[in-house]
Tab-separated table of C-alpha atoms in Angstrom:
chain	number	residue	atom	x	y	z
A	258	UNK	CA	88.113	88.214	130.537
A	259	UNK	CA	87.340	90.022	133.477
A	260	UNK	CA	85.782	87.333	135.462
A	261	UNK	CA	88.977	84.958	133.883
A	262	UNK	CA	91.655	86.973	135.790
A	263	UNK	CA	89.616	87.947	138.560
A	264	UNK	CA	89.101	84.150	139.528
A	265	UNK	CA	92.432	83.474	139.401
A	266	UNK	CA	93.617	86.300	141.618
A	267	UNK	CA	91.152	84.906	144.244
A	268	UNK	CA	91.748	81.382	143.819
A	269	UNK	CA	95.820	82.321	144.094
A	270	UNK	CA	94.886	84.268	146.840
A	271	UNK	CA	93.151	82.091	148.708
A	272	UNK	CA	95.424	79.009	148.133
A	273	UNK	CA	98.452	81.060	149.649
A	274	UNK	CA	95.885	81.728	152.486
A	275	UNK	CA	95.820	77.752	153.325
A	276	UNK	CA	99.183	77.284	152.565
A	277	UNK	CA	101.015	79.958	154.135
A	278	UNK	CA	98.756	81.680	157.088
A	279	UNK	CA	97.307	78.046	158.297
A	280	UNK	CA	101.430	77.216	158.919
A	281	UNK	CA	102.545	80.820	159.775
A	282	UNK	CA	103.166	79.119	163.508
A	283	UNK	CA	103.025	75.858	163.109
A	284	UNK	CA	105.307	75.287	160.547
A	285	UNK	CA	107.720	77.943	161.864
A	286	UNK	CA	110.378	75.328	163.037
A	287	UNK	CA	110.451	73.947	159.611
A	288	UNK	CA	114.135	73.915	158.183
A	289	UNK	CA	115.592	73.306	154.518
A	290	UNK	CA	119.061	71.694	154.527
A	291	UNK	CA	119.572	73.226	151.101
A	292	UNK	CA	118.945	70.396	148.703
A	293	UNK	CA	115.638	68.667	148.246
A	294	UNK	CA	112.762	71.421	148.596
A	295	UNK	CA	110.808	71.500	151.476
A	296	UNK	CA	106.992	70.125	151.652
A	297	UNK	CA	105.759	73.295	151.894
A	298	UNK	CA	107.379	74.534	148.962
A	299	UNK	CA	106.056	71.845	147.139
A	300	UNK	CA	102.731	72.535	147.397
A	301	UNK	CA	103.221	76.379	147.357
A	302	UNK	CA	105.172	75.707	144.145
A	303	UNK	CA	102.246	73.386	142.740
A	304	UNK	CA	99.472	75.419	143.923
A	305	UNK	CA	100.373	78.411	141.665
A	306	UNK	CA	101.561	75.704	139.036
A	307	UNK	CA	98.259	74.752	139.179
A	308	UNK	CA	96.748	77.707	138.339
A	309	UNK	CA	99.070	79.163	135.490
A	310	UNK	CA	96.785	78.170	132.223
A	311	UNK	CA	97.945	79.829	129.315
A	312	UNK	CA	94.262	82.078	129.405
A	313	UNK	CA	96.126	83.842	132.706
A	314	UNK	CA	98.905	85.013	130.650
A	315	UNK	CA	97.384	88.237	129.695
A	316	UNK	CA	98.322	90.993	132.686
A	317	UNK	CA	97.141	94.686	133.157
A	318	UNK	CA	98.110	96.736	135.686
A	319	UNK	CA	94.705	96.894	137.269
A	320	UNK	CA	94.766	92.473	137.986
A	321	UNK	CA	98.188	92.799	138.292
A	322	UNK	CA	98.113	95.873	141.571
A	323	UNK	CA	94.851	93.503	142.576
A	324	UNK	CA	96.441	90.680	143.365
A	325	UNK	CA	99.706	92.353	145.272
A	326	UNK	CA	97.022	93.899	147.291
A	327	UNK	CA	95.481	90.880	148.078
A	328	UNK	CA	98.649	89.463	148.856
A	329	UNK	CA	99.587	92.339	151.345
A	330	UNK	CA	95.889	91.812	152.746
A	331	UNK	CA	96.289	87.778	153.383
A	332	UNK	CA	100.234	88.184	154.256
A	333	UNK	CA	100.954	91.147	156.451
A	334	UNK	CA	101.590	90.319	159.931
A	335	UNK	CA	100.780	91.889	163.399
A	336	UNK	CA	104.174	93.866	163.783
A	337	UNK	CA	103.453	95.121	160.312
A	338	UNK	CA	105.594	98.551	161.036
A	339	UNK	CA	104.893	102.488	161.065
A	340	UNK	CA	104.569	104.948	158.047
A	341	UNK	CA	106.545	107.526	158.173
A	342	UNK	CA	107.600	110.320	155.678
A	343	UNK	CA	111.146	110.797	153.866
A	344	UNK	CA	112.329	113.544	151.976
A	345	UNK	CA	108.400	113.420	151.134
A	346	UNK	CA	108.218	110.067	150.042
A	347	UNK	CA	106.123	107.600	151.910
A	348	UNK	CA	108.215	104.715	153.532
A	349	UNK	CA	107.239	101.298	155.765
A	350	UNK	CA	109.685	101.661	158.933
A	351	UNK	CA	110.550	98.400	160.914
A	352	UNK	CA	112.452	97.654	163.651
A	353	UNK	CA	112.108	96.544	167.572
A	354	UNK	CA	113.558	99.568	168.951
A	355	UNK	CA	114.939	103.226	168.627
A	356	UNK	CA	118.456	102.688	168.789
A	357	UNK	CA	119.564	100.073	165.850
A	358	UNK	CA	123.011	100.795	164.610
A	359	UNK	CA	122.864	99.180	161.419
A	360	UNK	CA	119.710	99.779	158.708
A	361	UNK	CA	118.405	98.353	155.687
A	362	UNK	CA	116.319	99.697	152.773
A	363	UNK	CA	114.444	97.586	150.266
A	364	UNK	CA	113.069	98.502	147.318
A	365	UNK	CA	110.281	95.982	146.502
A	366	UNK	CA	109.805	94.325	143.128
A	367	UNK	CA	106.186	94.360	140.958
A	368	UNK	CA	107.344	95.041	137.641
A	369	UNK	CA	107.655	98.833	138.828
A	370	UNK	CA	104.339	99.185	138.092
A	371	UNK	CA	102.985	97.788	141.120
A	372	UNK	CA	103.783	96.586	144.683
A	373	UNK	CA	103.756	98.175	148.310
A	374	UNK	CA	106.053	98.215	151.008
A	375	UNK	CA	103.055	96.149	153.267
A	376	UNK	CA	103.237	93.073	150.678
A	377	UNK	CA	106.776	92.575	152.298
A	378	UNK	CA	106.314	92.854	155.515
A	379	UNK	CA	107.181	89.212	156.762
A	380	UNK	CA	110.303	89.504	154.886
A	381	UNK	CA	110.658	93.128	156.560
A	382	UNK	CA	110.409	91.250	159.971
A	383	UNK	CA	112.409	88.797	159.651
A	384	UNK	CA	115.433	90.695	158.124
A	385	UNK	CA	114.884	93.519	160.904
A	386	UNK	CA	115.025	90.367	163.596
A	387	UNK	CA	117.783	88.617	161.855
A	388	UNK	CA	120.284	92.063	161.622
A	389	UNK	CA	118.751	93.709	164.846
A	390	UNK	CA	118.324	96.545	162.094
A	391	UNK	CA	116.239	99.436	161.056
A	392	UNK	CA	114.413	98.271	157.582
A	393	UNK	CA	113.336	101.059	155.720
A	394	UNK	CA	111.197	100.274	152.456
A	395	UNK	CA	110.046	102.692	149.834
A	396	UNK	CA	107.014	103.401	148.858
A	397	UNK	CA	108.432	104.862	145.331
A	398	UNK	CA	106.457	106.562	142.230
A	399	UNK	CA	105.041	103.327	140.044
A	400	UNK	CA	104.492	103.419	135.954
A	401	UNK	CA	102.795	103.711	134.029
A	402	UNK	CA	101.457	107.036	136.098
A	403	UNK	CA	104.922	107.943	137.120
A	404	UNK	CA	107.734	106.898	134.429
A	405	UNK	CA	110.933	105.703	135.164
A	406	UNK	CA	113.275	107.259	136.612
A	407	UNK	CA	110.341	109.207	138.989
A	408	UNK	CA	110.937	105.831	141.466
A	409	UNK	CA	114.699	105.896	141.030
A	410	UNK	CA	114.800	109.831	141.992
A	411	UNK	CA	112.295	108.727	145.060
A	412	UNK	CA	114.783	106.153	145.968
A	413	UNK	CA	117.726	108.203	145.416
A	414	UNK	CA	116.085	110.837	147.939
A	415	UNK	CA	115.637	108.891	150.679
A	416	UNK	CA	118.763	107.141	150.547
A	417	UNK	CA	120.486	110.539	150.765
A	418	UNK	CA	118.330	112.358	153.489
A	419	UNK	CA	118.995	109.122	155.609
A	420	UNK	CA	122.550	109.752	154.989
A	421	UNK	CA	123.099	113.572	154.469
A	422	UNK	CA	120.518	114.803	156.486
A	423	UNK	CA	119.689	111.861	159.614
A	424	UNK	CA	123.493	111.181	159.488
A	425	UNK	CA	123.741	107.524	159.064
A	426	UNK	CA	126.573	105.947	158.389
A	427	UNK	CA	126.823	104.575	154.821
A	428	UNK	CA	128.716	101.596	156.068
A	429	UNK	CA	125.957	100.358	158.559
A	430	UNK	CA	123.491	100.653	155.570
A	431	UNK	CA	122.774	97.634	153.371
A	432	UNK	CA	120.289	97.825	150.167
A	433	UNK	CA	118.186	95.144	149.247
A	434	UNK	CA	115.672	94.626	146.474
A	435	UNK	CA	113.536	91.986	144.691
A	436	UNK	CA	112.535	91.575	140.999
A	437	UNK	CA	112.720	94.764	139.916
A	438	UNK	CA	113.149	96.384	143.223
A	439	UNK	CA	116.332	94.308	142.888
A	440	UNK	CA	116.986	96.179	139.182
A	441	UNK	CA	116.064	99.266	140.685
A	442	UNK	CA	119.204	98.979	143.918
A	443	UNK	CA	121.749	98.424	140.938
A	444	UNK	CA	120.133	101.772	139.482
A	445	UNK	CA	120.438	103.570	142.875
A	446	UNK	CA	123.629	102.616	143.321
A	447	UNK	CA	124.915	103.464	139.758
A	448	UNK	CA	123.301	107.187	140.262
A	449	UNK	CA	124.978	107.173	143.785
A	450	UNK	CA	128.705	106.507	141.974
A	451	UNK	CA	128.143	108.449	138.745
A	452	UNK	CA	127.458	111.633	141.103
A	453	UNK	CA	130.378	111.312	143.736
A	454	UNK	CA	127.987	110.000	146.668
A	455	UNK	CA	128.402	107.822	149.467
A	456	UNK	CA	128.259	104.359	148.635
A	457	UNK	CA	126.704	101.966	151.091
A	458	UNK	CA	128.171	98.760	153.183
A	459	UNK	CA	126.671	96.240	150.768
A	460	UNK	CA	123.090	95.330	148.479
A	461	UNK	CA	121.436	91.952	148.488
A	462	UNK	CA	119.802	91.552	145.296
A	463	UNK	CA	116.374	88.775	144.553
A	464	UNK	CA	115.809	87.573	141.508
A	465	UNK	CA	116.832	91.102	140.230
A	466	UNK	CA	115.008	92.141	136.714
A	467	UNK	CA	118.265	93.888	135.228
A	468	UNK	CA	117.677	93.604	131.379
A	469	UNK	CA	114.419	95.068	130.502
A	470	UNK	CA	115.427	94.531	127.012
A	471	UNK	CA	113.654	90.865	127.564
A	472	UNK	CA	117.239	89.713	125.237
A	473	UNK	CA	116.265	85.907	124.556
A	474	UNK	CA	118.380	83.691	126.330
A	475	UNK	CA	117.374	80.119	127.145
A	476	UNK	CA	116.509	80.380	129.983
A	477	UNK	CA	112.834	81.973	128.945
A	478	UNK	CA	113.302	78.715	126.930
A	479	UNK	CA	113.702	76.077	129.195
A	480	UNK	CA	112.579	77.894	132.494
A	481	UNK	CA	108.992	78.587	130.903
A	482	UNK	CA	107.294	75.935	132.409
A	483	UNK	CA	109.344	75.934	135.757
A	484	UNK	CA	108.810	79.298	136.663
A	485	UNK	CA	105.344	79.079	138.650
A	486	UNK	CA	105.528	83.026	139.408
A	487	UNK	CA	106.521	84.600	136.128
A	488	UNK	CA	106.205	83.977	132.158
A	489	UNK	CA	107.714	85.708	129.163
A	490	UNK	CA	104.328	87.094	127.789
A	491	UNK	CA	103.929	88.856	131.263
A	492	UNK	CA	107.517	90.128	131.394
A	493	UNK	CA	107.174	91.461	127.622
A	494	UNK	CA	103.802	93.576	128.524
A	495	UNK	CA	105.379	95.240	131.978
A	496	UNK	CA	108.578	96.025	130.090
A	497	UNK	CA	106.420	97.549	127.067
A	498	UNK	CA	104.808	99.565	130.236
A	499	UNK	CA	108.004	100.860	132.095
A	500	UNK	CA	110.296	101.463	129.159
A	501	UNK	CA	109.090	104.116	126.772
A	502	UNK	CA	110.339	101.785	123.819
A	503	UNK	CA	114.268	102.287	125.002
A	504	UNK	CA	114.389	99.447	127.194
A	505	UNK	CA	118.292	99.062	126.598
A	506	UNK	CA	118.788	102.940	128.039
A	507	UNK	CA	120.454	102.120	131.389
A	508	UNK	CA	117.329	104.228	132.962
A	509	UNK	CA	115.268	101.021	133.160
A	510	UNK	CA	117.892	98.262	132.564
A	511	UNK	CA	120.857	97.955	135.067
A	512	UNK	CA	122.200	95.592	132.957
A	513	UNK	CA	123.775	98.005	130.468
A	514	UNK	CA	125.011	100.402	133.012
A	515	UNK	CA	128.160	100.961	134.883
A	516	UNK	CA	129.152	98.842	137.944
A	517	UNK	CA	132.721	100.159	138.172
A	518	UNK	CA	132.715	101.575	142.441
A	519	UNK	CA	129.925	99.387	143.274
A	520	UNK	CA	129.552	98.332	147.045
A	521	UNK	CA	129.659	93.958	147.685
A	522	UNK	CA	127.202	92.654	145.766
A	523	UNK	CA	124.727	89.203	146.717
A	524	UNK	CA	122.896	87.952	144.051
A	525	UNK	CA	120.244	85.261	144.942
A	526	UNK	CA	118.524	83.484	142.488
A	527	UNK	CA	116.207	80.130	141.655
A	528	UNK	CA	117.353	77.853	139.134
A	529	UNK	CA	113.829	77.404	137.919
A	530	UNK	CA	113.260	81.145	136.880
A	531	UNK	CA	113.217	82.959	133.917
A	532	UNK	CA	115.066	85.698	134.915
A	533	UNK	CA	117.951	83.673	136.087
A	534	UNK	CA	120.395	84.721	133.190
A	535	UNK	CA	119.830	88.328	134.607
A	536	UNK	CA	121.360	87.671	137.887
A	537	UNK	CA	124.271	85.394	135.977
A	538	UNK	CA	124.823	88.518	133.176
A	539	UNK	CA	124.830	91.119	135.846
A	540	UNK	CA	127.085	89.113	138.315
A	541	UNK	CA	129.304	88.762	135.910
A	542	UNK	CA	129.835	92.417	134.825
A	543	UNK	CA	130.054	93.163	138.377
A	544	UNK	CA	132.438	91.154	138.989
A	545	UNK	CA	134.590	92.229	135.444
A	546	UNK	CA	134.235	95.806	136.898
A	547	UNK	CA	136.289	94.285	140.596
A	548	UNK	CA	133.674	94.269	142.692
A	549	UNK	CA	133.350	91.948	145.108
A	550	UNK	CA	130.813	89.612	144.140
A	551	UNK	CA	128.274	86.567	144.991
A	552	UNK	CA	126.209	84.774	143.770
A	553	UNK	CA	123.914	81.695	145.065
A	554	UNK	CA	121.780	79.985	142.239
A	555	UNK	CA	119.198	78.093	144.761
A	556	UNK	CA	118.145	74.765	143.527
A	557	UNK	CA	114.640	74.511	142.510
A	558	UNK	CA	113.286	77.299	143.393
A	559	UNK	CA	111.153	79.953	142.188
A	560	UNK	CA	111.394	84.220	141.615
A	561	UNK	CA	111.996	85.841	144.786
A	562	UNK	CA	111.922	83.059	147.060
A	563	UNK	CA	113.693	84.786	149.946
A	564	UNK	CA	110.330	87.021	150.514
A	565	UNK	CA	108.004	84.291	151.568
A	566	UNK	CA	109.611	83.727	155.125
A	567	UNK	CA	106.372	82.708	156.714
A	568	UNK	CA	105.143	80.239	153.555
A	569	UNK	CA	108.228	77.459	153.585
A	570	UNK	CA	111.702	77.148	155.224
A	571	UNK	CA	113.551	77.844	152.224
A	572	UNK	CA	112.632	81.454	152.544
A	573	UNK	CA	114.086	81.755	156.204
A	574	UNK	CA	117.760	79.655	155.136
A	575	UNK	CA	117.931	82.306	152.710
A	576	UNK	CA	117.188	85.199	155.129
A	577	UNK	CA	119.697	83.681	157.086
A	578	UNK	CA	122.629	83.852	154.465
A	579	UNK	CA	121.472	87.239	153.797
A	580	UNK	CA	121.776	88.581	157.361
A	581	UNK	CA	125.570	86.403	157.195
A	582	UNK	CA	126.262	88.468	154.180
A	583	UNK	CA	125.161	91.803	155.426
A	584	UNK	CA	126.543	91.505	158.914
A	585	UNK	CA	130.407	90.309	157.149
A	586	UNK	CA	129.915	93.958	155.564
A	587	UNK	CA	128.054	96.548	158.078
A	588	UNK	CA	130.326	98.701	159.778
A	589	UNK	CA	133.208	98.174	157.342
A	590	UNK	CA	133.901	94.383	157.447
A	591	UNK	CA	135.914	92.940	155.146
């Protein structure tokens, strides 16, 4: 079993290796016009396709922290970004120079059991290029050593010391987040309103994991073979991991909390996922609360696509509807 999930972290590995880092340069004038998907997301999508037997389906949090490793050891760039300390929690800090006016933070995805700030570094890049922004990501606590809400409180703290204590403006900070990263800003953000804080500009929000409850819907039906990234017997062991058995207590499921006094929210999502009805659920509660709401359901693609910016072009369309997105509210655009 070992040697099962071992070889398929390396042989994933490796395959994004010729895919994406053989193109990184090459291939960086590659566009997507938003319909058909690109040639290199073809192949990325069929190489992990490929390799998604149903003996891979079983997930621990040992393969699981392997093969994000591996994936910040094959992806992370050359302007990969300084470490620096928050309100004592370890943070990723990008940017080009000292004097950015607007910032980002992400919270990266993994299940929140897993994940680095380094395995998003391209996307870190990018956005920090894009926005001519500070990108902040957190390095929060991870389960199933830490339980939630340990990485919400982390989160919560550095959002506030950049705010109370550095004296950023809210309104020149967006929040962005992927997979559960992207569950996790919605959590933030509720804490933020339920306690009277500052709110920020605006959140972006990837394939955010919002129900933790797994609630069937059909999309676990009909994405199941679509989805070359995730699968519901995956999703049902990380959720038994993170949850504590209460997995519709809105401490792990964003879903079933508030969004009344949210900031502009912009959900992006892949029609072929399995998560998709938790973007479509949460979208529409947001918007049911009045907040100001998008949504972009990107055809044919796959969980989190926005974060592979150096593997095909429709990473960097979507980086470039984020930056639109964050840029219409930074500094208190309307």
């Amino acid at each position: 079993m070992i040697f099962t999930i071992g070889n398929y972290c390396f042989r994933v590995a490796y395959g994004v290796l010729n895919v994406g880092l053989g193109r990184l340069v090459k291939d960086k004038k590659a566009w997507y016009d938003g319909t058909a998907p690109s040639k290199e997301f073809m192949e990325f999508d069929r190489l992990l396709r490929t390799h998604k037997p149903a003996y891979i389906y079983i997930v621990t949090v040992m393969t699981t922290r392997l093969l994000m490793t591996g994936m910040r050891a094959l992806l992370t760039p050359k302007k990969n970004g300084e470490t620096v300390t928050i309100a004592g929690v370890r943070c990723l800090l990008v940017r080009r120079h000292e004097k950015h006016k607007r910032m980002v933070i992400h919270i990266h995805g993994g299940g929140f059991m897993s994940g680095q700030p380094e395995c998003y570094t391209p996307y870190l890049n990018e956005l920090s290029d894009s926005l001519d922004a500070t990108v902040v990501s957190i390095d929060y606590r991870l389960a199933p050593e830490h339980k939630m809400p340990a990485g919400k409180y982390d989160c919560l703290r550095v959002y506030n010391h950049i705010v109370d204590i550095d004296g950023v403006d809210p309104k020149n900070i967006s929040i962005t987040g992927d997979s559960a990263g992207g569950g996790m800003v919605l959590l933030v953000l509720q804490s933020i309103v339920k306690h009277g804080g500052k709110v920020p500009s605006s959140a972006v929000l990837l394939s955010p994991w919002t129900d933790v409850t797994m609630s069937p819907t059909e999309f676990y039906r009909d994405n199941e073979h679509k989805d070359c990234i995730l699968n519901t017997e995956m999703m049902h062991y990380v959720a038994s991991i993170v949850s504590n058995g209460v997995e519709s207590n809105p401490t792990y499921s964003s879903l079933y909390g508030s969004f009344e006094g949210l900031p502009p929210l912009y959900f992006i999502v892949g029609s072929h996922e399995i998560l998709l009805d938790d973007s479509l659920r949460a979208a529409k509660k947001a918007e049911k609360a009045g907040v100001a709401t998008k949504l972009w359901i990107a055809r044919n693609m796959c969980h989190v696509f926005p974060c592979f910016p150096g593997l095909f072009p429709e990473a960097r369309y979507a980086i470039g509807r984020i930056t639109h997105f964050i840029e219409h509210h930074v500094g208190g655009g309307d």
